[in-house]
XYZ file of C-alpha atoms in Angstrom:
269
model
C 21.919 -4.097 6.166
C 23.244 -0.568 6.265
C 21.793 2.902 5.791
C 22.061 5.505 3.056
C 21.095 9.066 3.981
C 18.849 11.031 1.629
C 18.887 14.713 0.735
C 16.357 15.402 3.523
C 18.232 13.383 6.174
C 16.133 10.205 5.975
C 17.965 6.912 6.563
C 17.144 4.278 3.955
C 17.735 0.613 4.789
C 19.778 -1.017 2.010
C 20.718 -4.685 1.582
C 23.654 -5.569 -0.675
C 24.089 -9.306 -1.088
C 27.019 -10.869 -2.952
C 28.656 -7.493 -3.786
C 31.299 -9.236 -5.903
C 28.713 -10.903 -8.136
C 29.303 -10.708 -11.876
C 26.016 -8.886 -12.605
C 23.919 -6.525 -10.500
C 20.174 -6.267 -10.000
C 18.333 -3.714 -7.846
C 14.763 -4.469 -6.771
C 12.149 -1.986 -5.522
C 9.115 -3.180 -3.563
C 5.591 -1.781 -3.725
C 2.957 -0.366 -1.375
C 2.662 -1.159 1.540
C 5.385 -3.807 1.689
C 9.189 -4.001 2.018
C 12.248 -5.655 0.493
C 11.197 -8.950 2.119
C 8.704 -9.709 -0.662
C 11.596 -10.658 -2.954
C 12.798 -13.529 -0.742
C 12.225 -16.229 -3.360
C 13.765 -14.201 -6.162
C 16.793 -13.267 -4.059
C 17.686 -16.904 -3.371
C 17.446 -17.756 -7.063
C 19.486 -14.757 -8.191
C 22.240 -15.423 -5.675
C 22.499 -18.996 -6.957
C 23.182 -17.479 -10.396
C 25.942 -15.273 -8.906
C 24.065 -11.984 -9.152
C 24.808 -9.085 -6.879
C 21.369 -8.476 -5.369
C 20.552 -5.025 -4.000
C 17.239 -4.364 -2.293
C 16.060 -1.443 -0.212
C 13.137 -0.343 1.893
C 11.532 2.773 0.488
C 11.163 5.620 2.985
C 8.564 4.827 5.613
C 8.638 1.076 4.941
C 10.490 -1.853 6.472
C 13.592 -0.715 8.343
C 13.879 2.712 6.703
C 13.067 5.866 8.639
C 9.396 6.733 8.974
C 9.796 10.191 7.518
C 7.172 12.884 7.998
C 7.019 13.558 4.263
C 8.679 13.069 0.904
C 6.368 10.342 -0.383
C 5.954 11.727 -3.887
C 7.613 9.934 -6.778
C 10.143 12.727 -7.365
C 11.592 12.401 -3.863
C 11.525 8.606 -3.903
C 13.332 8.631 -7.263
C 15.868 10.992 -5.664
C 16.205 8.484 -2.802
C 16.972 5.740 -5.305
C 19.566 7.942 -6.970
C 21.300 8.451 -3.617
C 21.429 4.670 -3.112
C 22.848 4.127 -6.600
C 25.504 6.803 -6.011
C 26.434 5.256 -2.652
C 26.732 1.674 -3.926
C 28.018 2.459 -7.426
C 26.681 -0.658 -9.146
C 28.148 -1.176 -12.600
C 25.425 -1.218 -15.277
C 22.589 -2.789 -13.293
C 19.134 -4.196 -13.972
C 16.419 -2.140 -12.268
C 13.277 -3.981 -11.160
C 10.181 -2.266 -9.790
C 7.040 -3.870 -8.413
C 3.737 -1.941 -8.275
C 4.473 1.504 -6.766
C 8.157 0.566 -6.990
C 7.663 0.294 -10.748
C 6.293 3.827 -10.853
C 9.273 5.057 -8.813
C 11.672 3.206 -11.135
C 10.080 4.921 -14.128
C 10.353 8.334 -12.475
C 14.044 7.552 -11.865
C 14.468 6.775 -15.561
C 12.964 10.170 -16.367
C 14.556 12.418 -13.716
C 18.026 10.852 -13.809
C 18.106 9.617 -17.421
C 18.263 6.053 -16.182
C 21.671 6.607 -14.592
C 23.487 3.247 -14.439
C 20.526 1.191 -15.689
C 21.098 -1.256 -18.544
C 17.687 -2.983 -18.434
C 14.337 -2.218 -16.818
C 11.870 -4.834 -15.556
C 8.393 -3.710 -14.482
C 6.326 -6.046 -12.292
C 2.624 -5.123 -12.107
C 3.773 -1.503 -12.240
C 1.300 1.139 -11.036
C 1.945 3.318 -14.063
C 1.253 5.730 -15.587
C -1.750 6.327 -13.292
C -3.318 3.906 -10.845
C -6.801 5.406 -11.174
C -8.677 6.863 -14.092
C -9.189 10.570 -14.626
C -10.995 12.843 -17.072
C -8.160 12.515 -19.597
C -7.068 8.961 -18.760
C -9.877 6.369 -18.957
C -7.872 3.313 -17.869
C -7.621 1.903 -14.359
C -10.188 1.655 -11.554
C -12.311 4.502 -10.260
C -10.743 6.732 -7.574
C -13.258 5.345 -5.061
C -11.102 2.229 -4.618
C -8.012 4.053 -3.459
C -10.014 6.686 -1.585
C -11.359 3.847 0.541
C -7.811 2.587 1.144
C -6.686 6.049 2.252
C -9.615 6.440 4.625
C -9.109 3.000 6.143
C -5.335 3.425 6.406
C -5.965 6.542 8.470
C -8.503 4.877 10.785
C -7.958 1.087 10.834
C -4.707 0.216 9.087
C -4.550 -3.406 10.348
C -7.954 -4.080 8.760
C -6.811 -2.524 5.484
C -3.647 -4.621 5.470
C -5.582 -7.810 6.144
C -8.052 -7.187 3.347
C -5.363 -6.128 0.902
C -3.239 -9.193 1.630
C -6.145 -11.631 1.432
C -8.505 -10.095 -1.111
C -6.457 -7.963 -3.513
C -2.851 -9.106 -3.653
C -3.212 -12.627 -5.037
C -5.349 -14.537 -7.510
C -4.110 -18.028 -6.591
C -4.859 -19.846 -3.353
C -2.118 -19.639 -0.742
C -1.911 -21.074 2.748
C -2.808 -18.967 5.775
C 0.828 -18.958 6.887
C 1.924 -17.298 3.626
C -0.874 -14.723 3.766
C -0.043 -13.982 7.388
C 3.573 -13.429 6.359
C 2.634 -10.806 3.757
C 0.310 -9.176 6.277
C 3.148 -8.901 8.814
C 5.401 -7.356 6.175
C 2.759 -4.732 5.363
C 2.306 -3.899 9.034
C 5.984 -2.928 9.317
C 5.179 0.149 7.218
C 4.545 3.403 9.023
C 1.019 4.741 9.077
C 2.240 7.985 7.524
C 3.869 6.191 4.594
C 0.844 3.964 4.055
C -1.477 6.978 3.774
C 0.852 9.335 1.920
C 1.987 6.779 -0.658
C -1.637 5.833 -1.320
C -2.308 9.506 -2.021
C 0.659 9.543 -4.421
C -0.714 6.453 -6.147
C -3.981 8.331 -6.651
C -2.497 11.664 -7.738
C 0.753 11.029 -9.606
C 0.853 10.976 -13.419
C 3.717 9.076 -15.027
C 2.917 9.322 -18.713
C 6.062 11.337 -19.406
C 8.077 8.747 -17.470
C 7.099 6.005 -19.907
C 8.207 8.051 -22.895
C 11.605 8.705 -21.277
C 12.773 5.063 -21.136
C 15.698 4.338 -23.457
C 16.837 0.892 -22.269
C 15.526 -2.613 -23.028
C 12.372 -3.131 -20.976
C 10.233 -6.133 -20.104
C 6.804 -5.754 -18.496
C 5.439 -8.582 -16.325
C 1.774 -8.501 -15.411
C -0.853 -10.791 -13.952
C -3.851 -11.545 -16.117
C -6.045 -11.475 -13.000
C -4.559 -8.367 -11.374
C -7.306 -6.601 -9.388
C -5.132 -3.669 -8.324
C -3.409 -2.629 -11.561
C -5.585 -3.805 -14.489
C -3.778 -5.539 -17.392
C -4.907 -2.705 -19.663
C -2.309 -0.537 -17.942
C 0.430 -3.042 -18.813
C -0.589 -2.852 -22.460
C -0.517 0.942 -22.258
C 3.001 0.754 -20.798
C 4.122 -1.464 -23.663
C 2.691 0.936 -26.231
C 4.489 3.929 -24.726
C 7.899 2.427 -23.876
C 9.895 2.036 -27.046
C 10.522 -1.640 -27.851
C 9.158 -2.979 -24.555
C 8.245 -6.644 -24.252
C 5.173 -7.857 -22.387
C 4.826 -11.109 -20.419
C 1.321 -11.851 -19.114
C 0.983 -14.561 -16.469
C -2.659 -15.374 -17.019
C -3.346 -16.954 -13.630
C -1.502 -14.397 -11.507
C -2.924 -11.459 -9.626
C -1.126 -8.346 -8.427
C 1.348 -10.378 -6.365
C 2.992 -11.584 -9.540
C 6.258 -12.384 -7.746
C 4.516 -15.155 -5.735
C 1.223 -16.273 -7.315
C 2.874 -18.554 -9.907
C 6.297 -18.596 -8.324
C 8.111 -21.122 -10.499
C 6.670 -19.757 -13.725
C 7.495 -16.191 -12.767
C 11.050 -17.009 -11.692
C 11.662 -18.850 -14.936
C 10.366 -15.898 -16.966
C 12.484 -13.534 -14.872
C 15.659 -15.500 -15.566
C 14.897 -15.563 -19.289
C 14.407 -11.801 -19.307
C 17.710 -11.324 -17.511
C 19.524 -13.422 -20.092
């Protein structure tokens, strides 16, 4: 692990495994987690001689708990700083949940600098909640409750999210405890402020900006980002493919692990 400094002096934790690998992939986690969620994809990718870059978004994992900067524009700028520091050669960009929304903002603000393929995993895009001019997604009440609880009883929020919202398949208590511990490494500020960004940000223009091959992965039983949003993404990203894992929830990277990893490798080929 080492740190990359952002434009507002925030230190981002970056992990660069197998830097001499023949191909490069960069993975962005979602709210309120960290790079650790990709453990079982990282092992597989390294076995295929990929250079695997992960990072903790500001306020999460080992990155600085900044006082602000949790909008998608700044987080896309953070990603750009990491790309400029590591200089990966034509990489695959992967974004899960909020990380997918940040990846899409990066494609828009920085014209997809360095990206040769985009993979979206249960991406919270273009909006997580419905509005007067966007009828898809859950009502704002869901995320309003998350914001309120994050500001008053964050451990309870994390427990409920890990055990009631993240997965559709049954997992052992040890695995659920692991995801809960990962979520608790986030700062309280980041947990609240990123939830507000999830409620307020609009990424419709981001979808239209994508000009690289794109594959969308989504769980058929996702209770955080409804599958209707994945279909909307496919309609508004030119030439995008869509892979629905019917028995997976929002935690698509773990619910049907073998099936997802197999689909991921096929998309990378």
